[in-house]
Amino acid sequence: MPRRGRRSEGAKKRWRRLDQEDLQSASSDRTKPRTPPTTSRVWSPTRSPLIKMSRLLESVSPDEALSSATAYQEEPREPMTFFRSGRGTWHRHRVKQWPRSDVIGLSHKLVLPAEAPEKKFALLVGDSHLRAIVDGFVTMPEGKFSFGFHATPGASAAQLRREVQKAVLPQTPEVVCLLEPSNNLTASRTPEEAAVDFDELLATICSRWPNVVVVDFPPRLVVEESLQLLLWQAYHRVAARRSVRYLSVAEYFPLSRLELWSKDGVHLSDTPGMEVLAQLLWVATYTQLEASEPKSPCAPKGKKVCF
């Protein structure tokens, strides 16, 4: 066995002394108050004094909507390609193959209900969020309505407008419920660009069918909240300028409830996510029909019953 020299013993002593000094230094660092690193203040919806979006059953005048939407214009804007990580936790059905549109080349379905004279014909117009309802994985509540569906998965506002232009319906719907196209989050470079396309879509729908209501697209987990908020507000300004009633539904999809989304973070889960959306679409259709129907004249003064 080799003999230990004095040099090796001295080296050991030096290493022990250095270790003790490191420990003392680390201990003193822990006792000192730390100053947090300076970071640039990034705007977020939770820190800004924003005006709350209207609740589902509250009506907002176009002037009020335009004034509240203007409050967002001075906030810094995120690029339309800014993504965040996010995954839902629940199930979405396996997508069925649909026929391709001869207009834009995307999957498309126009499904019309069986004739029911005792019911009101309502048409839902939207993108892939309507797939689960059209294919029967989620049931649309009906009641007094008989629903038809005009669904184009993957379509932007401009593409959806081209499909609406060529749609042939056997009768005029009592109500048309437009689910805002969320694909402009990736198809458009800015919220302003998306608003122009959405304005043309809404103008086309209103020129064909007289009674229209707009419903917000459900939020995505993979896109920054602030960006989605900007797009919602851009859509709201367009609807307000055209005096079209719009309903905000984002509050019914809190981002902490991951079971509302499928694993891709884009589409809602069949249950409970799409079940919630189906209920909201029904409520939007019902309230729009109630608001648009002429009010019954009241009886003369002194009578308690309206006829």
PDB file of C-alpha atoms in Angstrom:
ATOM      1  CA  MET A   1       0.000   0.000   0.000  1.00  0.00           C
ATOM      2  CA  PRO A   2       1.556   3.390  -1.002  1.00  0.00           C
ATOM      3  CA  ARG A   3       2.646   5.671   1.784  1.00  0.00           C
ATOM      4  CA  ARG A   4       0.727   8.883   2.199  1.00  0.00           C
ATOM      5  CA  GLY A   5       3.006  11.838   1.672  1.00  0.00           C
ATOM      6  CA  ARG A   6       2.924  15.144   3.460  1.00  0.00           C
ATOM      7  CA  ARG A   7       1.785  16.837   0.265  1.00  0.00           C
ATOM      8  CA  SER A   8      -1.442  14.817   0.073  1.00  0.00           C
ATOM      9  CA  GLU A   9      -2.216  15.498   3.739  1.00  0.00           C
ATOM     10  CA  GLY A  10      -1.761  19.233   3.164  1.00  0.00           C
ATOM     11  CA  ALA A  11      -4.052  19.142   0.175  1.00  0.00           C
ATOM     12  CA  LYS A  12      -6.771  17.522   2.269  1.00  0.00           C
ATOM     13  CA  LYS A  13      -6.492  20.284   4.874  1.00  0.00           C
ATOM     14  CA  ARG A  14      -6.847  22.962   2.194  1.00  0.00           C
ATOM     15  CA  TRP A  15      -9.998  21.321   0.740  1.00  0.00           C
ATOM     16  CA  ARG A  16     -11.553  21.061   4.221  1.00  0.00           C
ATOM     17  CA  ARG A  17     -10.893  24.752   4.834  1.00  0.00           C
ATOM     18  CA  LEU A  18     -12.450  25.696   1.485  1.00  0.00           C
ATOM     19  CA  ASP A  19     -15.539  23.551   2.201  1.00  0.00           C
ATOM     20  CA  GLN A  20     -16.063  25.257   5.552  1.00  0.00           C
ATOM     21  CA  GLU A  21     -15.770  28.692   3.936  1.00  0.00           C
ATOM     22  CA  ASP A  22     -18.359  27.743   1.305  1.00  0.00           C
ATOM     23  CA  LEU A  23     -20.804  26.559   3.961  1.00  0.00           C
ATOM     24  CA  GLN A  24     -20.388  29.774   5.956  1.00  0.00           C
ATOM     25  CA  SER A  25     -20.910  31.850   2.807  1.00  0.00           C
ATOM     26  CA  ALA A  26     -24.063  29.945   1.843  1.00  0.00           C
ATOM     27  CA  SER A  27     -25.425  30.323   5.387  1.00  0.00           C
ATOM     28  CA  SER A  28     -24.886  34.077   5.373  1.00  0.00           C
ATOM     29  CA  ASP A  29     -26.584  34.352   1.946  1.00  0.00           C
ATOM     30  CA  ARG A  30     -29.698  32.665   3.274  1.00  0.00           C
ATOM     31  CA  THR A  31     -29.985  35.150   6.153  1.00  0.00           C
ATOM     32  CA  LYS A  32     -29.728  38.219   3.910  1.00  0.00           C
ATOM     33  CA  PRO A  33     -32.985  39.644   2.497  1.00  0.00           C
ATOM     34  CA  ARG A  34     -33.237  38.975  -1.213  1.00  0.00           C
ATOM     35  CA  THR A  35     -34.230  41.602  -3.744  1.00  0.00           C
ATOM     36  CA  PRO A  36     -36.471  40.215  -6.489  1.00  0.00           C
ATOM     37  CA  PRO A  37     -35.085  40.608 -10.000  1.00  0.00           C
ATOM     38  CA  THR A  38     -36.476  43.499 -11.969  1.00  0.00           C
ATOM     39  CA  THR A  39     -38.844  42.428 -14.716  1.00  0.00           C
ATOM     40  CA  SER A  40     -40.739  44.451 -17.283  1.00  0.00           C
ATOM     41  CA  ARG A  41     -44.391  44.859 -16.403  1.00  0.00           C
ATOM     42  CA  VAL A  42     -46.387  42.834 -18.891  1.00  0.00           C
ATOM     43  CA  TRP A  43     -50.039  43.703 -19.404  1.00  0.00           C
ATOM     44  CA  SER A  44     -52.503  40.971 -18.473  1.00  0.00           C
ATOM     45  CA  PRO A  45     -56.300  41.033 -18.307  1.00  0.00           C
ATOM     46  CA  THR A  46     -56.253  40.332 -14.558  1.00  0.00           C
ATOM     47  CA  ARG A  47     -54.252  43.486 -13.776  1.00  0.00           C
ATOM     48  CA  SER A  48     -56.018  45.910 -16.097  1.00  0.00           C
ATOM     49  CA  PRO A  49     -59.106  47.861 -14.981  1.00  0.00           C
ATOM     50  CA  LEU A  50     -61.182  46.490 -17.827  1.00  0.00           C
ATOM     51  CA  ILE A  51     -64.913  46.827 -18.124  1.00  0.00           C
ATOM     52  CA  LYS A  52     -66.563  43.452 -17.535  1.00  0.00           C
ATOM     53  CA  MET A  53     -68.076  41.755 -20.545  1.00  0.00           C
ATOM     54  CA  SER A  54     -71.850  41.531 -20.545  1.00  0.00           C
ATOM     55  CA  ARG A  55     -73.347  38.477 -18.925  1.00  0.00           C
ATOM     56  CA  LEU A  56     -75.242  35.974 -21.035  1.00  0.00           C
ATOM     57  CA  LEU A  57     -78.761  37.298 -20.497  1.00  0.00           C
ATOM     58  CA  GLU A  58     -77.906  41.007 -20.326  1.00  0.00           C
ATOM     59  CA  SER A  59     -78.434  43.163 -23.400  1.00  0.00           C
ATOM     60  CA  VAL A  60     -75.867  45.839 -24.275  1.00  0.00           C
ATOM     61  CA  SER A  61     -76.554  48.787 -26.563  1.00  0.00           C
ATOM     62  CA  PRO A  62     -74.215  49.333 -29.534  1.00  0.00           C
ATOM     63  CA  ASP A  63     -72.980  52.628 -28.043  1.00  0.00           C
ATOM     64  CA  GLU A  64     -72.072  50.954 -24.729  1.00  0.00           C
ATOM     65  CA  ALA A  65     -70.363  48.111 -26.534  1.00  0.00           C
ATOM     66  CA  LEU A  66     -68.286  50.441 -28.676  1.00  0.00           C
ATOM     67  CA  SER A  67     -67.213  52.563 -25.723  1.00  0.00           C
ATOM     68  CA  SER A  68     -66.157  49.535 -23.667  1.00  0.00           C
ATOM     69  CA  ALA A  69     -64.340  47.979 -26.610  1.00  0.00           C
ATOM     70  CA  THR A  70     -62.388  51.195 -27.207  1.00  0.00           C
ATOM     71  CA  ALA A  71     -60.843  50.841 -23.733  1.00  0.00           C
ATOM     72  CA  TYR A  72     -58.718  47.980 -25.018  1.00  0.00           C
ATOM     73  CA  GLN A  73     -57.131  49.779 -27.931  1.00  0.00           C
ATOM     74  CA  GLU A  74     -54.359  51.412 -25.890  1.00  0.00           C
ATOM     75  CA  GLU A  75     -53.183  48.176 -24.285  1.00  0.00           C
ATOM     76  CA  PRO A  76     -50.078  46.499 -25.720  1.00  0.00           C
ATOM     77  CA  ARG A  77     -50.962  43.782 -28.191  1.00  0.00           C
ATOM     78  CA  GLU A  78     -49.546  40.307 -28.492  1.00  0.00           C
ATOM     79  CA  PRO A  79     -48.692  38.862 -31.911  1.00  0.00           C
ATOM     80  CA  MET A  80     -51.385  36.608 -33.332  1.00  0.00           C
ATOM     81  CA  THR A  81     -49.002  33.629 -33.193  1.00  0.00           C
ATOM     82  CA  PHE A  82     -48.201  33.820 -29.448  1.00  0.00           C
ATOM     83  CA  PHE A  83     -49.051  30.416 -27.954  1.00  0.00           C
ATOM     84  CA  ARG A  84     -49.055  29.082 -24.417  1.00  0.00           C
ATOM     85  CA  SER A  85     -48.964  25.486 -23.276  1.00  0.00           C
ATOM     86  CA  GLY A  86     -52.219  23.962 -22.135  1.00  0.00           C
ATOM     87  CA  ARG A  87     -53.964  20.613 -22.320  1.00  0.00           C
ATOM     88  CA  GLY A  88     -57.437  19.552 -21.400  1.00  0.00           C
ATOM     89  CA  THR A  89     -58.042  16.374 -19.466  1.00  0.00           C
ATOM     90  CA  TRP A  90     -61.244  14.908 -20.887  1.00  0.00           C
ATOM     91  CA  HIS A  91     -62.366  13.031 -23.964  1.00  0.00           C
ATOM     92  CA  ARG A  92     -63.366  14.203 -27.430  1.00  0.00           C
ATOM     93  CA  HIS A  93     -64.859  11.836 -29.970  1.00  0.00           C
ATOM     94  CA  ARG A  94     -62.838  10.495 -32.881  1.00  0.00           C
ATOM     95  CA  VAL A  95     -63.434  12.847 -35.790  1.00  0.00           C
ATOM     96  CA  LYS A  96     -65.565  11.421 -38.593  1.00  0.00           C
ATOM     97  CA  GLN A  97     -64.762  12.076 -42.219  1.00  0.00           C
ATOM     98  CA  TRP A  98     -67.001  14.720 -43.781  1.00  0.00           C
ATOM     99  CA  PRO A  99     -67.448  15.566 -47.456  1.00  0.00           C
ATOM    100  CA  ARG A 100     -65.184  18.268 -48.837  1.00  0.00           C
ATOM    101  CA  SER A 101     -66.610  21.610 -49.885  1.00  0.00           C
ATOM    102  CA  ASP A 102     -66.292  22.368 -53.588  1.00  0.00           C
ATOM    103  CA  VAL A 103     -65.912  26.058 -52.691  1.00  0.00           C
ATOM    104  CA  ILE A 104     -63.043  26.193 -50.176  1.00  0.00           C
ATOM    105  CA  GLY A 105     -61.885  22.555 -50.061  1.00  0.00           C
ATOM    106  CA  LEU A 106     -62.480  22.071 -46.329  1.00  0.00           C
ATOM    107  CA  SER A 107     -64.782  19.588 -44.624  1.00  0.00           C
ATOM    108  CA  HIS A 108     -68.320  20.942 -44.546  1.00  0.00           C
ATOM    109  CA  LYS A 109     -71.829  19.863 -43.613  1.00  0.00           C
ATOM    110  CA  LEU A 110     -75.207  21.514 -43.966  1.00  0.00           C
ATOM    111  CA  VAL A 111     -77.712  19.528 -41.908  1.00  0.00           C
ATOM    112  CA  LEU A 112     -81.380  20.513 -42.046  1.00  0.00           C
ATOM    113  CA  PRO A 113     -84.018  19.226 -39.614  1.00  0.00           C
ATOM    114  CA  ALA A 114     -87.129  17.323 -40.533  1.00  0.00           C
ATOM    115  CA  GLU A 115     -90.107  19.548 -41.193  1.00  0.00           C
ATOM    116  CA  ALA A 116     -91.892  20.412 -37.945  1.00  0.00           C
ATOM    117  CA  PRO A 117     -94.524  23.140 -38.396  1.00  0.00           C
ATOM    118  CA  GLU A 118     -95.099  23.426 -34.664  1.00  0.00           C
ATOM    119  CA  LYS A 119     -91.450  24.378 -34.034  1.00  0.00           C
ATOM    120  CA  LYS A 120     -89.276  27.361 -34.889  1.00  0.00           C
ATOM    121  CA  PHE A 121     -86.492  26.687 -37.390  1.00  0.00           C
ATOM    122  CA  ALA A 122     -83.121  27.912 -36.051  1.00  0.00           C
ATOM    123  CA  LEU A 123     -79.808  27.679 -37.905  1.00  0.00           C
ATOM    124  CA  LEU A 124     -76.440  27.388 -36.136  1.00  0.00           C
ATOM    125  CA  VAL A 125     -73.433  28.574 -38.174  1.00  0.00           C
ATOM    126  CA  GLY A 126     -69.907  27.780 -37.005  1.00  0.00           C
ATOM    127  CA  ASP A 127     -66.713  25.775 -37.270  1.00  0.00           C
ATOM    128  CA  SER A 128     -65.417  22.538 -35.720  1.00  0.00           C
ATOM    129  CA  HIS A 129     -67.042  23.256 -32.351  1.00  0.00           C
ATOM    130  CA  LEU A 130     -70.316  22.111 -33.939  1.00  0.00           C
ATOM    131  CA  ARG A 131     -68.923  18.707 -34.981  1.00  0.00           C
ATOM    132  CA  ALA A 132     -69.948  16.884 -31.812  1.00  0.00           C
ATOM    133  CA  ILE A 133     -73.545  18.100 -32.138  1.00  0.00           C
ATOM    134  CA  VAL A 134     -73.816  17.433 -35.877  1.00  0.00           C
ATOM    135  CA  ASP A 135     -72.439  13.874 -35.505  1.00  0.00           C
ATOM    136  CA  GLY A 136     -74.726  13.071 -32.553  1.00  0.00           C
ATOM    137  CA  PHE A 137     -72.128  12.806 -29.792  1.00  0.00           C
ATOM    138  CA  VAL A 138     -73.761  15.701 -27.959  1.00  0.00           C
ATOM    139  CA  THR A 139     -77.494  16.348 -27.955  1.00  0.00           C
ATOM    140  CA  MET A 140     -78.753  19.819 -28.690  1.00  0.00           C
ATOM    141  CA  PRO A 141     -81.718  20.757 -26.456  1.00  0.00           C
ATOM    142  CA  GLU A 142     -84.641  21.631 -28.693  1.00  0.00           C
ATOM    143  CA  GLY A 143     -87.929  22.473 -26.953  1.00  0.00           C
ATOM    144  CA  LYS A 144     -89.675  24.959 -29.227  1.00  0.00           C
ATOM    145  CA  PHE A 145     -86.831  24.861 -31.785  1.00  0.00           C
ATOM    146  CA  SER A 146     -85.879  22.644 -34.670  1.00  0.00           C
ATOM    147  CA  PHE A 147     -82.158  23.160 -35.288  1.00  0.00           C
ATOM    148  CA  GLY A 148     -80.203  23.051 -38.512  1.00  0.00           C
ATOM    149  CA  PHE A 149     -76.416  23.216 -38.725  1.00  0.00           C
ATOM    150  CA  HIS A 150     -74.001  24.903 -41.108  1.00  0.00           C
ATOM    151  CA  ALA A 151     -70.580  23.686 -39.936  1.00  0.00           C
ATOM    152  CA  THR A 152     -67.183  24.147 -41.584  1.00  0.00           C
ATOM    153  CA  PRO A 153     -64.315  22.810 -39.423  1.00  0.00           C
ATOM    154  CA  GLY A 154     -61.078  24.751 -39.779  1.00  0.00           C
ATOM    155  CA  ALA A 155     -62.706  27.688 -41.540  1.00  0.00           C
ATOM    156  CA  SER A 156     -61.716  31.284 -40.937  1.00  0.00           C
ATOM    157  CA  ALA A 157     -64.253  34.107 -41.129  1.00  0.00           C
ATOM    158  CA  ALA A 158     -63.464  34.709 -44.822  1.00  0.00           C
ATOM    159  CA  GLN A 159     -63.866  31.019 -45.699  1.00  0.00           C
ATOM    160  CA  LEU A 160     -67.062  30.726 -43.673  1.00  0.00           C
ATOM    161  CA  ARG A 161     -68.500  33.701 -45.566  1.00  0.00           C
ATOM    162  CA  ARG A 162     -67.936  31.956 -48.904  1.00  0.00           C
ATOM    163  CA  GLU A 163     -69.781  28.874 -47.643  1.00  0.00           C
ATOM    164  CA  VAL A 164     -72.683  30.958 -46.335  1.00  0.00           C
ATOM    165  CA  GLN A 165     -73.014  32.672 -49.719  1.00  0.00           C
ATOM    166  CA  LYS A 166     -73.728  29.392 -51.487  1.00  0.00           C
ATOM    167  CA  ALA A 167     -75.934  27.776 -48.815  1.00  0.00           C
ATOM    168  CA  VAL A 168     -79.416  26.824 -50.025  1.00  0.00           C
ATOM    169  CA  LEU A 169     -82.143  26.548 -47.384  1.00  0.00           C
ATOM    170  CA  PRO A 170     -85.734  25.402 -47.957  1.00  0.00           C
ATOM    171  CA  GLN A 171     -87.052  28.158 -45.684  1.00  0.00           C
ATOM    172  CA  THR A 172     -85.881  31.287 -43.889  1.00  0.00           C
ATOM    173  CA  PRO A 173     -84.707  30.543 -40.328  1.00  0.00           C
ATOM    174  CA  GLU A 174     -86.517  32.261 -37.479  1.00  0.00           C
ATOM    175  CA  VAL A 175     -83.110  32.806 -35.855  1.00  0.00           C
ATOM    176  CA  VAL A 176     -79.538  32.415 -37.094  1.00  0.00           C
ATOM    177  CA  CYS A 177     -76.987  31.877 -34.321  1.00  0.00           C
ATOM    178  CA  LEU A 178     -73.418  32.580 -35.454  1.00  0.00           C
ATOM    179  CA  LEU A 179     -70.652  31.035 -33.366  1.00  0.00           C
ATOM    180  CA  GLU A 180     -67.668  33.330 -33.826  1.00  0.00           C
ATOM    181  CA  PRO A 181     -64.862  31.711 -35.864  1.00  0.00           C
ATOM    182  CA  SER A 182     -61.922  31.050 -33.534  1.00  0.00           C
ATOM    183  CA  ASN A 183     -59.632  29.959 -36.378  1.00  0.00           C
ATOM    184  CA  ASN A 184     -58.771  33.609 -37.015  1.00  0.00           C
ATOM    185  CA  LEU A 185     -56.520  33.323 -33.962  1.00  0.00           C
ATOM    186  CA  THR A 186     -54.084  31.648 -36.358  1.00  0.00           C
ATOM    187  CA  ALA A 187     -55.419  32.673 -39.788  1.00  0.00           C
ATOM    188  CA  SER A 188     -55.158  36.434 -39.168  1.00  0.00           C
ATOM    189  CA  ARG A 189     -52.044  38.457 -38.423  1.00  0.00           C
ATOM    190  CA  THR A 190     -53.788  41.032 -36.219  1.00  0.00           C
ATOM    191  CA  PRO A 191     -57.159  41.464 -34.470  1.00  0.00           C
ATOM    192  CA  GLU A 192     -57.926  44.324 -36.881  1.00  0.00           C
ATOM    193  CA  GLU A 193     -57.428  42.035 -39.863  1.00  0.00           C
ATOM    194  CA  ALA A 194     -59.695  39.421 -38.273  1.00  0.00           C
ATOM    195  CA  ALA A 195     -62.331  42.095 -37.590  1.00  0.00           C
ATOM    196  CA  VAL A 196     -62.460  43.066 -41.278  1.00  0.00           C
ATOM    197  CA  ASP A 197     -63.107  39.446 -42.309  1.00  0.00           C
ATOM    198  CA  PHE A 198     -65.667  38.998 -39.559  1.00  0.00           C
ATOM    199  CA  ASP A 199     -67.482  42.171 -40.619  1.00  0.00           C
ATOM    200  CA  GLU A 200     -67.827  40.793 -44.147  1.00  0.00           C
ATOM    201  CA  LEU A 201     -69.077  37.468 -42.785  1.00  0.00           C
ATOM    202  CA  LEU A 202     -71.665  39.145 -40.570  1.00  0.00           C
ATOM    203  CA  ALA A 203     -72.774  41.432 -43.391  1.00  0.00           C
ATOM    204  CA  THR A 204     -73.325  38.414 -45.647  1.00  0.00           C
ATOM    205  CA  ILE A 205     -75.366  36.559 -43.035  1.00  0.00           C
ATOM    206  CA  CYS A 206     -77.487  39.627 -42.213  1.00  0.00           C
ATOM    207  CA  SER A 207     -78.162  40.233 -45.903  1.00  0.00           C
ATOM    208  CA  ARG A 208     -79.527  36.705 -46.286  1.00  0.00           C
ATOM    209  CA  TRP A 209     -81.381  36.205 -43.000  1.00  0.00           C
ATOM    210  CA  PRO A 210     -82.914  38.987 -40.924  1.00  0.00           C
ATOM    211  CA  ASN A 211     -82.704  37.743 -37.328  1.00  0.00           C
ATOM    212  CA  VAL A 212     -79.088  37.101 -36.238  1.00  0.00           C
ATOM    213  CA  VAL A 213     -77.319  36.693 -32.901  1.00  0.00           C
ATOM    214  CA  VAL A 214     -73.566  36.268 -32.331  1.00  0.00           C
ATOM    215  CA  VAL A 215     -72.022  34.021 -29.656  1.00  0.00           C
ATOM    216  CA  ASP A 216     -68.385  34.192 -28.537  1.00  0.00           C
ATOM    217  CA  PHE A 217     -66.095  31.313 -29.448  1.00  0.00           C
ATOM    218  CA  PRO A 218     -65.041  29.248 -26.404  1.00  0.00           C
ATOM    219  CA  PRO A 219     -61.521  30.071 -25.179  1.00  0.00           C
ATOM    220  CA  ARG A 220     -58.537  27.917 -26.093  1.00  0.00           C
ATOM    221  CA  LEU A 221     -55.999  26.653 -23.578  1.00  0.00           C
ATOM    222  CA  VAL A 222     -53.108  26.934 -26.034  1.00  0.00           C
ATOM    223  CA  VAL A 223     -53.494  30.645 -26.821  1.00  0.00           C
ATOM    224  CA  GLU A 224     -52.682  33.516 -24.485  1.00  0.00           C
ATOM    225  CA  GLU A 225     -55.736  34.937 -22.701  1.00  0.00           C
ATOM    226  CA  SER A 226     -54.920  38.531 -23.619  1.00  0.00           C
ATOM    227  CA  LEU A 227     -54.839  37.698 -27.340  1.00  0.00           C
ATOM    228  CA  GLN A 228     -58.224  35.973 -27.190  1.00  0.00           C
ATOM    229  CA  LEU A 229     -59.642  38.911 -25.285  1.00  0.00           C
ATOM    230  CA  LEU A 230     -58.490  41.277 -28.025  1.00  0.00           C
ATOM    231  CA  LEU A 231     -60.148  39.152 -30.698  1.00  0.00           C
ATOM    232  CA  TRP A 232     -63.415  38.913 -28.745  1.00  0.00           C
ATOM    233  CA  GLN A 233     -63.478  42.667 -28.397  1.00  0.00           C
ATOM    234  CA  ALA A 234     -62.719  43.152 -32.095  1.00  0.00           C
ATOM    235  CA  TYR A 235     -65.670  40.891 -32.951  1.00  0.00           C
ATOM    236  CA  HIS A 236     -67.892  42.716 -30.438  1.00  0.00           C
ATOM    237  CA  ARG A 237     -67.141  46.076 -32.038  1.00  0.00           C
ATOM    238  CA  VAL A 238     -68.167  44.700 -35.428  1.00  0.00           C
ATOM    239  CA  ALA A 239     -71.444  43.286 -34.077  1.00  0.00           C
ATOM    240  CA  ALA A 240     -72.197  46.533 -32.216  1.00  0.00           C
ATOM    241  CA  ARG A 241     -71.659  48.639 -35.344  1.00  0.00           C
ATOM    242  CA  ARG A 242     -74.154  46.449 -37.188  1.00  0.00           C
ATOM    243  CA  SER A 243     -76.608  46.491 -34.251  1.00  0.00           C
ATOM    244  CA  VAL A 244     -76.395  42.716 -33.930  1.00  0.00           C
ATOM    245  CA  ARG A 245     -76.801  41.290 -30.452  1.00  0.00           C
ATOM    246  CA  TYR A 246     -73.816  39.344 -29.166  1.00  0.00           C
ATOM    247  CA  LEU A 247     -73.458  37.152 -26.107  1.00  0.00           C
ATOM    248  CA  SER A 248     -70.236  36.577 -24.161  1.00  0.00           C
ATOM    249  CA  VAL A 249     -69.728  33.024 -22.893  1.00  0.00           C
ATOM    250  CA  ALA A 250     -66.065  32.978 -21.807  1.00  0.00           C
ATOM    251  CA  GLU A 251     -67.014  33.168 -18.129  1.00  0.00           C
ATOM    252  CA  TYR A 252     -68.718  29.767 -18.456  1.00  0.00           C
ATOM    253  CA  PHE A 253     -65.390  28.204 -19.463  1.00  0.00           C
ATOM    254  CA  PRO A 254     -62.926  29.013 -16.626  1.00  0.00           C
ATOM    255  CA  LEU A 255     -59.414  28.020 -17.643  1.00  0.00           C
ATOM    256  CA  SER A 256     -58.922  26.171 -14.352  1.00  0.00           C
ATOM    257  CA  ARG A 257     -61.622  23.643 -15.317  1.00  0.00           C
ATOM    258  CA  LEU A 258     -59.455  21.480 -17.550  1.00  0.00           C
ATOM    259  CA  GLU A 259     -62.172  18.838 -17.925  1.00  0.00           C
ATOM    260  CA  LEU A 260     -64.052  21.264 -20.171  1.00  0.00           C
ATOM    261  CA  TRP A 261     -61.403  20.764 -22.898  1.00  0.00           C
ATOM    262  CA  SER A 262     -60.065  17.804 -24.804  1.00  0.00           C
ATOM    263  CA  LYS A 263     -56.371  16.974 -24.707  1.00  0.00           C
ATOM    264  CA  ASP A 264     -55.494  19.184 -27.664  1.00  0.00           C
ATOM    265  CA  GLY A 265     -56.386  22.282 -25.630  1.00  0.00           C
ATOM    266  CA  VAL A 266     -58.317  23.693 -28.604  1.00  0.00           C
ATOM    267  CA  HIS A 267     -61.601  21.801 -28.753  1.00  0.00           C
ATOM    268  CA  LEU A 268     -64.049  21.277 -25.931  1.00  0.00           C
ATOM    269  CA  SER A 269     -64.564  17.835 -24.459  1.00  0.00           C
ATOM    270  CA  ASP A 270     -67.763  16.057 -25.477  1.00  0.00           C
ATOM    271  CA  THR A 271     -68.794  16.100 -21.850  1.00  0.00           C
ATOM    272  CA  PRO A 272     -68.995  18.398 -20.029  1.00  0.00           C
ATOM    273  CA  GLY A 273     -67.486  21.026 -22.367  1.00  0.00           C
ATOM    274  CA  MET A 274     -69.717  20.668 -25.432  1.00  0.00           C
ATOM    275  CA  GLU A 275     -72.774  20.087 -23.251  1.00  0.00           C
ATOM    276  CA  VAL A 276     -72.191  23.533 -21.724  1.00  0.00           C
ATOM    277  CA  LEU A 277     -71.754  25.111 -25.163  1.00  0.00           C
ATOM    278  CA  ALA A 278     -74.925  23.426 -26.482  1.00  0.00           C
ATOM    279  CA  GLN A 279     -76.911  24.890 -23.589  1.00  0.00           C
ATOM    280  CA  LEU A 280     -75.453  28.347 -24.223  1.00  0.00           C
ATOM    281  CA  LEU A 281     -76.274  28.192 -27.940  1.00  0.00           C
ATOM    282  CA  TRP A 282     -79.845  27.247 -27.065  1.00  0.00           C
ATOM    283  CA  VAL A 283     -80.149  30.114 -24.574  1.00  0.00           C
ATOM    284  CA  ALA A 284     -78.735  32.557 -27.140  1.00  0.00           C
ATOM    285  CA  THR A 285     -81.253  31.375 -29.736  1.00  0.00           C
ATOM    286  CA  TYR A 286     -84.155  31.515 -27.308  1.00  0.00           C
ATOM    287  CA  THR A 287     -83.367  34.984 -25.946  1.00  0.00           C
ATOM    288  CA  GLN A 288     -82.836  36.360 -29.450  1.00  0.00           C
ATOM    289  CA  LEU A 289     -86.212  35.039 -30.592  1.00  0.00           C
ATOM    290  CA  GLU A 290     -87.876  36.509 -27.508  1.00  0.00           C
ATOM    291  CA  ALA A 291     -86.204  39.880 -28.071  1.00  0.00           C
ATOM    292  CA  SER A 292     -87.157  39.998 -31.758  1.00  0.00           C
ATOM    293  CA  GLU A 293     -90.796  38.947 -31.452  1.00  0.00           C
ATOM    294  CA  PRO A 294     -93.290  41.827 -31.407  1.00  0.00           C
ATOM    295  CA  LYS A 295     -94.678  42.547 -27.959  1.00  0.00           C
ATOM    296  CA  SER A 296     -98.378  41.917 -27.377  1.00  0.00           C
ATOM    297  CA  PRO A 297    -100.305  45.165 -26.864  1.00  0.00           C
ATOM    298  CA  CYS A 298    -101.516  45.698 -23.301  1.00  0.00           C
ATOM    299  CA  ALA A 299    -105.137  46.043 -22.336  1.00  0.00           C
ATOM    300  CA  PRO A 300    -106.567  49.510 -21.645  1.00  0.00           C
ATOM    301  CA  LYS A 301    -105.766  51.221 -18.381  1.00  0.00           C
ATOM    302  CA  GLY A 302    -107.446  49.549 -15.443  1.00  0.00           C
ATOM    303  CA  LYS A 303    -107.096  46.028 -16.841  1.00  0.00           C
ATOM    304  CA  LYS A 304    -104.540  43.695 -15.283  1.00  0.00           C
ATOM    305  CA  VAL A 305    -104.088  41.244 -18.113  1.00  0.00           C
ATOM    306  CA  CYS A 306    -102.164  41.756 -21.344  1.00  0.00           C
ATOM    307  CA  PHE A 307    -103.540  40.032 -24.442  1.00  0.00           C
TER     308      PHE A 307
END
